[in-house]
mmCIF file of N, CA and C in Angstrom:
data_model
loop_
_atom_site.group_PDB
_atom_site.id
_atom_site.type_symbol
_atom_site.label_atom_id
_atom_site.label_comp_id
_atom_site.label_asym_id
_atom_site.label_seq_id
_atom_site.Cartn_x
_atom_site.Cartn_y
_atom_site.Cartn_z
ATOM 1 N N MET W 1 220.082 -76.002 8.241
ATOM 2 C CA MET W 1 218.741 -76.632 8.985
ATOM 3 C C MET W 1 217.431 -75.836 8.295
ATOM 4 N N LYS W 2 217.628 -74.481 8.295
ATOM 5 C CA LYS W 2 216.711 -73.638 7.879
ATOM 6 C C LYS W 2 216.198 -73.765 6.485
ATOM 7 N N GLU W 3 217.101 -74.129 5.563
ATOM 8 C CA GLU W 3 216.682 -74.490 4.154
ATOM 9 C C GLU W 3 215.965 -75.983 4.193
ATOM 10 N N PHE W 4 216.462 -76.994 5.274
ATOM 11 C CA PHE W 4 215.622 -78.134 5.576
ATOM 12 C C PHE W 4 214.258 -77.816 5.737
ATOM 13 N N SER W 5 214.024 -76.747 6.659
ATOM 14 C CA SER W 5 212.521 -76.375 7.229
ATOM 15 C C SER W 5 212.063 -75.843 6.166
ATOM 16 N N ILE W 6 212.175 -75.181 5.371
ATOM 17 C CA ILE W 6 211.534 -74.427 4.270
ATOM 18 C C ILE W 6 211.178 -75.333 3.218
ATOM 19 N N LEU W 7 212.128 -76.485 2.888
ATOM 20 C CA LEU W 7 211.713 -77.528 2.187
ATOM 21 C C LEU W 7 210.542 -78.322 2.468
ATOM 22 N N ILE W 8 210.581 -78.511 3.853
ATOM 23 C CA ILE W 8 209.751 -79.648 4.198
ATOM 24 C C ILE W 8 208.051 -78.998 4.351
ATOM 25 N N LEU W 9 208.294 -77.553 4.760
ATOM 26 C CA LEU W 9 207.076 -76.595 4.430
ATOM 27 C C LEU W 9 206.788 -76.507 3.402
ATOM 28 N N ALA W 10 207.404 -76.533 2.120
ATOM 29 C CA ALA W 10 206.914 -76.296 0.696
ATOM 30 C C ALA W 10 206.266 -77.613 0.553
ATOM 31 N N ILE W 11 206.869 -78.736 0.751
ATOM 32 C CA ILE W 11 206.119 -80.106 0.585
ATOM 33 C C ILE W 11 204.774 -80.360 1.270
ATOM 34 N N LEU W 12 204.916 -79.750 2.346
ATOM 35 C CA LEU W 12 203.361 -80.104 2.982
ATOM 36 C C LEU W 12 202.377 -78.876 2.451
ATOM 37 N N VAL W 13 202.716 -77.835 1.742
ATOM 38 C CA VAL W 13 201.948 -77.097 1.482
ATOM 39 C C VAL W 13 201.396 -77.640 0.342
ATOM 40 N N THR W 14 202.375 -78.045 -0.540
ATOM 41 C CA THR W 14 202.177 -78.699 -2.186
ATOM 42 C C THR W 14 201.020 -79.717 -1.838
ATOM 43 N N ALA W 15 201.525 -80.888 -0.972
ATOM 44 C CA ALA W 15 200.382 -81.881 -0.673
ATOM 45 C C ALA W 15 199.302 -81.386 -0.509
ATOM 46 N N THR W 16 199.052 -80.405 0.578
ATOM 47 C CA THR W 16 197.773 -79.992 1.154
ATOM 48 C C THR W 16 197.047 -79.503 -0.278
ATOM 49 N N CYS W 17 197.605 -78.726 -1.011
ATOM 50 C CA CYS W 17 196.776 -77.896 -1.810
ATOM 51 C C CYS W 17 196.484 -79.005 -2.847
ATOM 52 N N GLY W 18 196.750 -79.905 -3.203
ATOM 53 C CA GLY W 18 196.772 -80.981 -4.216
ATOM 54 C C GLY W 18 195.548 -81.729 -3.721
ATOM 55 N N TRP W 19 194.882 -81.793 -2.563
ATOM 56 C CA TRP W 19 194.176 -82.631 -1.953
ATOM 57 C C TRP W 19 192.873 -81.705 -1.700
ATOM 58 N N ALA W 20 191.620 -82.385 -2.236
ATOM 59 C CA ALA W 20 190.529 -82.025 -1.990
ATOM 60 C C ALA W 20 189.871 -82.742 -0.947
ATOM 61 N N ASN W 21 188.646 -82.204 -0.209
ATOM 62 C CA ASN W 21 188.091 -82.969 0.883
ATOM 63 C C ASN W 21 186.561 -82.271 0.832
ATOM 64 N N LEU W 22 185.767 -82.940 1.938
ATOM 65 C CA LEU W 22 184.774 -82.405 2.361
ATOM 66 C C LEU W 22 184.588 -81.086 2.588
ATOM 67 N N GLY W 23 183.466 -80.415 2.296
ATOM 68 C CA GLY W 23 183.194 -79.206 2.290
ATOM 69 C C GLY W 23 184.206 -77.929 1.311
ATOM 70 N N ASP W 24 184.788 -78.678 0.277
ATOM 71 C CA ASP W 24 185.489 -77.865 -0.512
ATOM 72 C C ASP W 24 184.464 -77.679 -1.838
ATOM 73 N N GLY W 25 184.636 -76.505 -2.465
ATOM 74 C CA GLY W 25 183.963 -76.636 -3.886
ATOM 75 C C GLY W 25 184.037 -77.268 -4.889
ATOM 76 N N ASP W 26 182.988 -77.047 -5.841
ATOM 77 C CA ASP W 26 183.381 -78.145 -6.986
ATOM 78 C C ASP W 26 184.347 -78.092 -8.097
ATOM 79 N N ASP W 27 185.147 -76.443 -7.708
ATOM 80 C CA ASP W 27 186.208 -76.400 -8.494
ATOM 81 C C ASP W 27 187.812 -77.139 -8.090
ATOM 82 N N LYS W 28 187.736 -76.912 -6.809
ATOM 83 C CA LYS W 28 188.882 -77.598 -6.045
ATOM 84 C C LYS W 28 188.482 -79.182 -6.232
ATOM 85 N N ILE W 29 187.504 -79.742 -6.069
ATOM 86 C CA ILE W 29 187.314 -81.131 -6.187
ATOM 87 C C ILE W 29 187.600 -81.550 -7.595
ATOM 88 N N GLU W 30 187.110 -80.848 -8.629
ATOM 89 C CA GLU W 30 187.298 -81.425 -10.099
ATOM 90 C C GLU W 30 188.836 -81.014 -10.295
ATOM 91 N N ASP W 31 189.631 -80.272 -9.698
ATOM 92 C CA ASP W 31 191.100 -80.237 -10.145
ATOM 93 C C ASP W 31 191.828 -81.284 -9.393
ATOM 94 N N SER W 32 191.240 -81.625 -8.280
ATOM 95 C CA SER W 32 191.966 -82.727 -7.398
ATOM 96 C C SER W 32 191.713 -84.282 -8.088
ATOM 97 N N TYR W 33 190.559 -84.404 -8.225
ATOM 98 C CA TYR W 33 190.031 -85.702 -8.584
ATOM 99 C C TYR W 33 189.947 -86.274 -9.860
ATOM 100 N N GLY W 34 190.454 -85.489 -10.620
ATOM 101 C CA GLY W 34 190.589 -86.222 -12.201
ATOM 102 C C GLY W 34 189.264 -86.103 -12.958
ATOM 103 N N SER W 35 189.439 -86.900 -14.118
ATOM 104 C CA SER W 35 188.329 -86.786 -15.207
ATOM 105 C C SER W 35 186.976 -87.336 -14.413
ATOM 106 N N ILE W 36 185.980 -86.706 -14.826
ATOM 107 C CA ILE W 36 184.518 -86.896 -14.673
ATOM 108 C C ILE W 36 184.074 -87.896 -15.488
ATOM 109 N N LEU W 37 183.304 -89.033 -14.898
ATOM 110 C CA LEU W 37 182.854 -90.397 -15.462
ATOM 111 C C LEU W 37 181.325 -90.176 -15.897
ATOM 112 N N GLN W 38 180.786 -89.500 -14.650
ATOM 113 C CA GLN W 38 179.326 -89.307 -14.739
ATOM 114 C C GLN W 38 179.075 -88.068 -13.649
ATOM 115 N N ARG W 39 177.948 -87.534 -14.101
ATOM 116 C CA ARG W 39 177.349 -86.562 -13.243
ATOM 117 C C ARG W 39 175.840 -86.744 -13.360
ATOM 118 N N SER W 40 175.086 -86.654 -12.080
ATOM 119 C CA SER W 40 173.828 -87.016 -12.008
ATOM 120 C C SER W 40 173.287 -85.937 -11.308
ATOM 121 N N LEU W 41 171.881 -85.417 -11.393
ATOM 122 C CA LEU W 41 170.973 -84.480 -10.809
ATOM 123 C C LEU W 41 170.082 -85.362 -10.172
ATOM 124 N N ARG W 42 170.425 -85.013 -8.611
ATOM 125 C CA ARG W 42 169.671 -86.044 -7.617
ATOM 126 C C ARG W 42 168.206 -85.615 -7.315
ATOM 127 N N ASP W 43 167.121 -86.417 -6.917
ATOM 128 C CA ASP W 43 165.878 -85.782 -6.503
ATOM 129 C C ASP W 43 165.736 -84.764 -5.845
ATOM 130 N N ASP W 44 166.460 -84.794 -4.607
ATOM 131 C CA ASP W 44 166.808 -83.793 -3.648
ATOM 132 C C ASP W 44 167.559 -82.441 -4.111
ATOM 133 N N GLY W 45 167.737 -82.339 -5.234
ATOM 134 C CA GLY W 45 168.646 -81.204 -6.045
ATOM 135 C C GLY W 45 170.051 -81.109 -5.850
ATOM 136 N N THR W 46 170.475 -82.160 -5.100
ATOM 137 C CA THR W 46 172.086 -82.388 -5.181
ATOM 138 C C THR W 46 172.830 -83.007 -6.231
ATOM 139 N N VAL W 47 173.998 -82.640 -6.511
ATOM 140 C CA VAL W 47 174.322 -83.373 -7.743
ATOM 141 C C VAL W 47 175.606 -84.492 -7.443
ATOM 142 N N SER W 48 175.646 -85.477 -7.738
ATOM 143 C CA SER W 48 176.340 -86.731 -7.827
ATOM 144 C C SER W 48 177.511 -86.742 -8.800
ATOM 145 N N VAL W 49 178.716 -86.699 -8.416
ATOM 146 C CA VAL W 49 179.531 -86.616 -9.580
ATOM 147 C C VAL W 49 180.390 -87.979 -9.394
ATOM 148 N N LEU W 50 180.951 -88.696 -10.397
ATOM 149 C CA LEU W 50 181.787 -89.931 -10.292
ATOM 150 C C LEU W 50 183.088 -89.284 -10.894
ATOM 151 N N TYR W 51 184.354 -89.457 -10.323
ATOM 152 C CA TYR W 51 185.554 -89.165 -10.834
ATOM 153 C C TYR W 51 186.533 -90.462 -10.731
ATOM 154 N N HIS W 52 187.613 -90.268 -11.912
ATOM 155 C CA HIS W 52 188.302 -91.115 -11.655
ATOM 156 C C HIS W 52 189.821 -90.401 -11.873
ATOM 157 N N LYS W 53 190.707 -91.160 -11.094
ATOM 158 C CA LYS W 53 192.243 -90.427 -11.134
ATOM 159 C C LYS W 53 193.075 -91.639 -10.175
ATOM 160 N N ASP W 54 193.939 -91.874 -11.251
ATOM 161 C CA ASP W 54 194.961 -93.178 -10.629
ATOM 162 C C ASP W 54 194.169 -94.544 -10.382
ATOM 163 N N ARG W 55 194.191 -94.996 -9.104
ATOM 164 C CA ARG W 55 193.686 -96.253 -9.060
ATOM 165 C C ARG W 55 192.355 -96.147 -8.325
ATOM 166 N N TYR W 56 192.032 -94.835 -8.105
ATOM 167 C CA TYR W 56 190.747 -94.815 -7.099
ATOM 168 C C TYR W 56 189.593 -93.938 -7.921
ATOM 169 N N LEU W 57 188.492 -94.220 -7.509
ATOM 170 C CA LEU W 57 187.249 -93.657 -7.903
ATOM 171 C C LEU W 57 186.744 -92.629 -6.740
ATOM 172 N N TYR W 58 186.221 -91.600 -6.799
ATOM 173 C CA TYR W 58 185.628 -90.903 -6.066
ATOM 174 C C TYR W 58 184.269 -90.399 -6.352
ATOM 175 N N MET W 59 183.231 -90.667 -5.572
ATOM 176 C CA MET W 59 181.864 -90.418 -5.697
ATOM 177 C C MET W 59 181.664 -89.289 -4.730
ATOM 178 N N VAL W 60 181.415 -87.948 -5.543
ATOM 179 C CA VAL W 60 181.153 -86.849 -4.541
ATOM 180 C C VAL W 60 179.703 -86.261 -4.639
ATOM 181 N N THR W 61 179.215 -85.953 -3.598
ATOM 182 C CA THR W 61 177.929 -85.338 -3.589
ATOM 183 C C THR W 61 177.915 -83.987 -3.379
ATOM 184 N N PHE W 62 177.682 -83.149 -4.036
ATOM 185 C CA PHE W 62 177.573 -81.630 -4.108
ATOM 186 C C PHE W 62 176.291 -81.170 -3.720
ATOM 187 N N ASN W 63 176.067 -79.922 -2.623
ATOM 188 C CA ASN W 63 175.042 -79.410 -2.282
ATOM 189 C C ASN W 63 175.222 -77.647 -2.473
ATOM 190 N N ASN W 64 174.602 -77.275 -3.309
ATOM 191 C CA ASN W 64 175.164 -75.610 -3.684
ATOM 192 C C ASN W 64 176.541 -75.347 -3.873
ATOM 193 N N GLY W 65 177.059 -76.418 -4.902
ATOM 194 C CA GLY W 65 178.404 -76.297 -4.869
ATOM 195 C C GLY W 65 179.536 -76.604 -3.993
ATOM 196 N N ARG W 66 179.180 -77.441 -3.022
ATOM 197 C CA ARG W 66 179.944 -77.700 -2.078
ATOM 198 C C ARG W 66 179.807 -79.120 -1.673
ATOM 199 N N SER W 67 181.079 -79.778 -1.224
ATOM 200 C CA SER W 67 180.853 -81.257 -1.334
ATOM 201 C C SER W 67 180.814 -81.485 0.110
ATOM 202 N N VAL W 68 179.351 -82.433 0.470
ATOM 203 C CA VAL W 68 178.646 -82.889 1.485
ATOM 204 C C VAL W 68 178.873 -84.129 1.722
ATOM 205 N N SER W 69 179.376 -85.117 0.893
ATOM 206 C CA SER W 69 179.720 -86.431 0.908
ATOM 207 C C SER W 69 180.552 -87.009 -0.214
ATOM 208 N N GLU W 70 181.599 -87.677 0.186
ATOM 209 C CA GLU W 70 182.491 -88.129 -0.648
ATOM 210 C C GLU W 70 182.660 -89.614 -0.072
ATOM 211 N N SER W 71 182.997 -90.493 -1.374
ATOM 212 C CA SER W 71 183.076 -91.997 -1.352
ATOM 213 C C SER W 71 184.212 -92.100 -2.116
ATOM 214 N N TYR W 72 185.348 -92.798 -1.323
ATOM 215 C CA TYR W 72 186.542 -93.226 -1.984
ATOM 216 C C TYR W 72 186.647 -94.887 -2.210
ATOM 217 N N PHE W 73 186.837 -95.344 -3.462
ATOM 218 C CA PHE W 73 187.277 -96.899 -3.501
ATOM 219 C C PHE W 73 188.031 -97.041 -4.863
ATOM 220 N N HIS W 74 188.613 -98.461 -5.036
ATOM 221 C CA HIS W 74 189.433 -98.795 -5.820
ATOM 222 C C HIS W 74 188.616 -98.814 -7.340
ATOM 223 N N VAL W 75 189.382 -98.589 -8.322
ATOM 224 C CA VAL W 75 188.730 -98.934 -9.499
ATOM 225 C C VAL W 75 188.515 -100.439 -9.526
ATOM 226 N N LYS W 76 189.606 -101.129 -9.030
ATOM 227 C CA LYS W 76 189.438 -102.383 -9.284
ATOM 228 C C LYS W 76 188.259 -103.525 -8.234
ATOM 229 N N GLY W 77 187.797 -102.542 -7.463
ATOM 230 C CA GLY W 77 186.442 -103.167 -6.542
ATOM 231 C C GLY W 77 187.293 -103.701 -5.326
ATOM 232 N N THR W 78 188.709 -103.722 -5.073
ATOM 233 C CA THR W 78 189.234 -104.521 -3.873
ATOM 234 C C THR W 78 189.000 -103.401 -2.505
ATOM 235 N N ASP W 79 189.219 -103.958 -1.553
ATOM 236 C CA ASP W 79 189.364 -103.237 -0.557
ATOM 237 C C ASP W 79 190.221 -102.274 -0.304
ATOM 238 N N LEU W 80 189.713 -101.113 0.430
ATOM 239 C CA LEU W 80 191.058 -100.331 0.887
ATOM 240 C C LEU W 80 191.774 -100.714 2.026
ATOM 241 N N SER W 81 193.131 -100.466 2.045
ATOM 242 C CA SER W 81 194.001 -100.840 3.141
ATOM 243 C C SER W 81 193.552 -99.769 4.014
ATOM 244 N N GLU W 82 194.421 -100.551 5.185
ATOM 245 C CA GLU W 82 194.188 -99.692 6.754
ATOM 246 C C GLU W 82 194.795 -98.226 6.536
ATOM 247 N N LYS W 83 195.814 -98.315 5.746
ATOM 248 C CA LYS W 83 196.601 -97.244 5.518
ATOM 249 C C LYS W 83 195.803 -96.099 4.598
ATOM 250 N N GLU W 84 195.086 -96.560 3.647
ATOM 251 C CA GLU W 84 194.484 -95.795 2.988
ATOM 252 C C GLU W 84 193.059 -95.115 3.546
ATOM 253 N N ILE W 85 192.476 -96.286 4.312
ATOM 254 C CA ILE W 85 191.250 -95.662 5.228
ATOM 255 C C ILE W 85 191.903 -94.448 5.884
ATOM 256 N N THR W 86 193.080 -94.743 6.730
ATOM 257 C CA THR W 86 193.385 -93.479 7.329
ATOM 258 C C THR W 86 193.860 -92.307 6.547
ATOM 259 N N LYS W 87 194.382 -92.436 5.415
ATOM 260 C CA LYS W 87 194.616 -91.535 4.433
ATOM 261 C C LYS W 87 193.658 -90.554 4.389
ATOM 262 N N PHE W 88 192.429 -91.347 4.059
ATOM 263 C CA PHE W 88 191.181 -90.468 3.607
ATOM 264 C C PHE W 88 190.708 -89.829 4.707
ATOM 265 N N LEU W 89 190.659 -90.370 6.020
ATOM 266 C CA LEU W 89 190.178 -89.768 6.855
ATOM 267 C C LEU W 89 190.842 -88.702 7.599
ATOM 268 N N LYS W 90 192.118 -88.691 7.641
ATOM 269 C CA LYS W 90 192.949 -87.763 7.982
ATOM 270 C C LYS W 90 192.858 -86.581 7.171
ATOM 271 N N ALA W 91 192.865 -86.531 5.714
ATOM 272 C CA ALA W 91 192.404 -85.781 4.857
ATOM 273 C C ALA W 91 190.940 -84.577 5.099
ATOM 274 N N ASN W 92 190.292 -85.745 5.520
ATOM 275 C CA ASN W 92 188.900 -84.879 5.970
ATOM 276 C C ASN W 92 188.741 -84.838 7.740
ATOM 277 N N ALA W 93 189.974 -84.639 8.268
ATOM 278 C CA ALA W 93 189.781 -84.308 9.667
ATOM 279 C C ALA W 93 189.557 -82.924 9.937
ATOM 280 N N ALA W 94 189.950 -81.944 8.992
ATOM 281 C CA ALA W 94 189.643 -80.320 9.212
ATOM 282 C C ALA W 94 190.071 -79.960 10.907
ATOM 283 N N GLY W 95 191.454 -80.636 11.530
ATOM 284 C CA GLY W 95 191.789 -80.221 12.278
ATOM 285 C C GLY W 95 191.241 -81.156 13.225
ATOM 286 N N ALA W 96 190.418 -81.748 13.476
ATOM 287 C CA ALA W 96 189.975 -82.779 14.306
ATOM 288 C C ALA W 96 190.643 -84.024 14.365
ATOM 289 N N THR W 97 190.166 -84.968 15.108
ATOM 290 C CA THR W 97 190.553 -86.099 15.213
ATOM 291 C C THR W 97 189.486 -87.199 15.047
ATOM 292 N N TRP W 98 189.520 -88.959 14.194
ATOM 293 C CA TRP W 98 188.790 -89.674 14.234
ATOM 294 C C TRP W 98 188.561 -90.686 15.193
ATOM 295 N N THR W 99 187.557 -91.195 15.716
ATOM 296 C CA THR W 99 187.422 -92.129 16.578
ATOM 297 C C THR W 99 186.736 -93.474 15.823
ATOM 298 N N SER W 100 187.013 -94.590 16.186
ATOM 299 C CA SER W 100 186.390 -95.511 15.729
ATOM 300 C C SER W 100 184.999 -95.966 16.277
ATOM 301 N N GLU W 101 184.071 -96.280 15.833
ATOM 302 C CA GLU W 101 182.757 -96.613 16.635
ATOM 303 C C GLU W 101 181.866 -97.746 15.681
ATOM 304 N N ASN W 102 182.704 -98.627 15.713
ATOM 305 C CA ASN W 102 182.391 -99.947 14.967
ATOM 306 C C ASN W 102 181.119 -100.818 15.793
ATOM 307 N N THR W 103 180.257 -101.300 14.547
ATOM 308 C CA THR W 103 179.082 -101.774 15.227
ATOM 309 C C THR W 103 179.335 -103.504 14.520
ATOM 310 N N ALA W 104 178.654 -104.033 15.100
ATOM 311 C CA ALA W 104 178.823 -105.409 14.711
ATOM 312 C C ALA W 104 178.690 -105.663 12.980
ATOM 313 N N LYS W 105 177.880 -104.669 12.539
ATOM 314 C CA LYS W 105 177.433 -104.827 10.965
ATOM 315 C C LYS W 105 178.577 -104.055 10.216
ATOM 316 N N GLU W 106 178.874 -102.936 10.860
ATOM 317 C CA GLU W 106 179.769 -102.132 9.728
ATOM 318 C C GLU W 106 180.754 -101.137 10.584
ATOM 319 N N ARG W 107 181.926 -100.757 9.640
ATOM 320 C CA ARG W 107 182.838 -99.869 10.402
ATOM 321 C C ARG W 107 182.527 -98.741 10.471
ATOM 322 N N ARG W 108 182.327 -97.726 11.552
ATOM 323 C CA ARG W 108 181.811 -96.337 11.474
ATOM 324 C C ARG W 108 183.121 -95.559 12.164
ATOM 325 N N PHE W 109 182.985 -94.505 11.707
ATOM 326 C CA PHE W 109 183.981 -93.289 12.452
ATOM 327 C C PHE W 109 183.164 -92.221 12.713
ATOM 328 N N ARG W 110 183.603 -91.317 13.672
ATOM 329 C CA ARG W 110 183.064 -90.137 14.094
ATOM 330 C C ARG W 110 184.291 -89.027 14.486
ATOM 331 N N ARG W 111 184.168 -87.709 13.787
ATOM 332 C CA ARG W 111 185.016 -86.737 13.863
ATOM 333 C C ARG W 111 184.720 -85.638 15.309
ATOM 334 N N SER W 112 185.796 -85.704 16.020
ATOM 335 C CA SER W 112 185.743 -85.313 17.005
ATOM 336 C C SER W 112 184.894 -83.851 17.341
ATOM 337 N N ASP W 113 184.990 -83.127 16.191
ATOM 338 C CA ASP W 113 183.987 -81.775 16.297
ATOM 339 C C ASP W 113 182.498 -82.358 16.025
ATOM 340 N N GLY W 114 182.362 -83.234 15.744
ATOM 341 C CA GLY W 114 180.863 -83.682 15.450
ATOM 342 C C GLY W 114 180.396 -83.286 14.379
ATOM 343 N N LYS W 115 181.152 -82.876 13.337
ATOM 344 C CA LYS W 115 180.786 -82.420 12.079
ATOM 345 C C LYS W 115 180.942 -83.185 10.770
ATOM 346 N N ALA W 116 181.503 -84.312 11.109
ATOM 347 C CA ALA W 116 181.510 -85.349 10.041
ATOM 348 C C ALA W 116 181.492 -86.640 10.767
ATOM 349 N N GLU W 117 180.938 -87.771 9.726
ATOM 350 C CA GLU W 117 181.060 -89.006 10.331
ATOM 351 C C GLU W 117 181.756 -89.861 8.710
ATOM 352 N N ALA W 118 181.886 -91.267 9.187
ATOM 353 C CA ALA W 118 181.976 -91.830 8.128
ATOM 354 C C ALA W 118 181.762 -93.380 8.302
ATOM 355 N N THR W 119 181.639 -94.066 7.064
ATOM 356 C CA THR W 119 181.492 -95.525 7.410
ATOM 357 C C THR W 119 182.021 -96.257 6.191
ATOM 358 N N TYR W 120 182.784 -97.383 6.555
ATOM 359 C CA TYR W 120 183.358 -98.211 5.428
ATOM 360 C C TYR W 120 182.342 -99.256 5.014
ATOM 361 N N GLY W 121 181.959 -99.483 3.779
ATOM 362 C CA GLY W 121 180.892 -100.408 3.536
ATOM 363 C C GLY W 121 180.833 -100.534 1.907
ATOM 364 N N THR W 122 179.558 -100.809 1.569
ATOM 365 C CA THR W 122 179.273 -101.134 -0.061
ATOM 366 C C THR W 122 178.837 -100.012 -0.799
ATOM 367 N N VAL W 123 179.548 -99.495 -1.909
ATOM 368 C CA VAL W 123 179.159 -98.117 -2.543
ATOM 369 C C VAL W 123 179.104 -98.957 -4.143
ATOM 370 N N ARG W 124 178.183 -98.727 -4.840
ATOM 371 C CA ARG W 124 177.867 -99.266 -6.435
ATOM 372 C C ARG W 124 178.582 -100.728 -6.304
ATOM 373 N N ASP W 125 178.547 -101.692 -5.416
ATOM 374 C CA ASP W 125 178.890 -103.066 -5.425
ATOM 375 C C ASP W 125 180.149 -102.975 -4.965
ATOM 376 N N LYS W 126 180.892 -102.077 -4.571
ATOM 377 C CA LYS W 126 182.369 -101.985 -4.067
ATOM 378 C C LYS W 126 182.641 -101.428 -2.846
ATOM 379 N N PRO W 127 183.778 -102.151 -2.184
ATOM 380 C CA PRO W 127 183.884 -101.553 -0.932
ATOM 381 C C PRO W 127 184.409 -100.351 -0.894
ATOM 382 N N ALA W 128 184.025 -99.322 -0.047
ATOM 383 C CA ALA W 128 184.543 -97.971 -0.034
ATOM 384 C C ALA W 128 184.097 -97.309 1.406
ATOM 385 N N LEU W 129 184.873 -96.286 1.521
ATOM 386 C CA LEU W 129 185.224 -95.250 2.576
ATOM 387 C C LEU W 129 184.126 -94.096 2.103
ATOM 388 N N THR W 130 182.931 -93.878 2.992
ATOM 389 C CA THR W 130 182.183 -92.451 2.455
ATOM 390 C C THR W 130 182.182 -91.859 3.923
ATOM 391 N N VAL W 131 182.600 -90.276 3.527
ATOM 392 C CA VAL W 131 182.914 -89.469 4.606
ATOM 393 C C VAL W 131 181.846 -88.224 4.117
ATOM 394 N N ARG W 132 180.905 -88.078 5.301
ATOM 395 C CA ARG W 132 179.790 -87.190 5.136
ATOM 396 C C ARG W 132 179.709 -86.273 6.104
ATOM 397 N N GLU W 133 179.064 -84.788 5.894
ATOM 398 C CA GLU W 133 178.689 -83.948 7.089
ATOM 399 C C GLU W 133 177.711 -84.969 7.912
ATOM 400 N N ALA W 134 177.902 -84.610 8.994
ATOM 401 C CA ALA W 134 177.204 -85.131 10.253
ATOM 402 C C ALA W 134 175.809 -84.085 10.503
ATOM 403 N N HIS W 135 174.716 -84.584 10.522
ATOM 404 C CA HIS W 135 173.446 -83.970 10.767
ATOM 405 C C HIS W 135 172.886 -84.139 12.286
ATOM 406 N N GLY W 136 172.408 -83.171 13.040
ATOM 407 C CA GLY W 136 172.063 -83.684 14.372
ATOM 408 C C GLY W 136 173.288 -83.074 15.470
ATOM 409 N N LYS W 137 172.985 -83.586 16.446
ATOM 410 C CA LYS W 137 173.845 -83.268 17.646
ATOM 411 C C LYS W 137 175.116 -84.270 17.343
ATOM 412 N N PRO W 138 176.552 -83.428 18.007
ATOM 413 C CA PRO W 138 177.841 -84.344 17.777
ATOM 414 C C PRO W 138 177.866 -85.243 18.796
#
């Protein structure tokens, strides 16, 4: 039983270490999200980077070398499944929970600590989940 527990812990640590998320530095993001397709300096001084790994594209905005916004979408431009949306939200939970705050026009999510928010909508003409730091009051 002890060996089984150690194996499960090792798998969880490996899975956690291989996944980057909101707030991580550019080195960890680059190691996790694959090859860079495009890098752009934006007018506000942030840097936008588009990555490709497996069947996903990742659009990450960095401010001072730290991820402040991430969009996840399929390379083929198809909708993310509920399971995929849940996976990406969970990866960005930082110990908090996500609640749905849908409106008539879009799907919205808010993290229980008030430090992040997410929307499911269109990015670059493709359906995408975008997770970003929340500004203002939680």
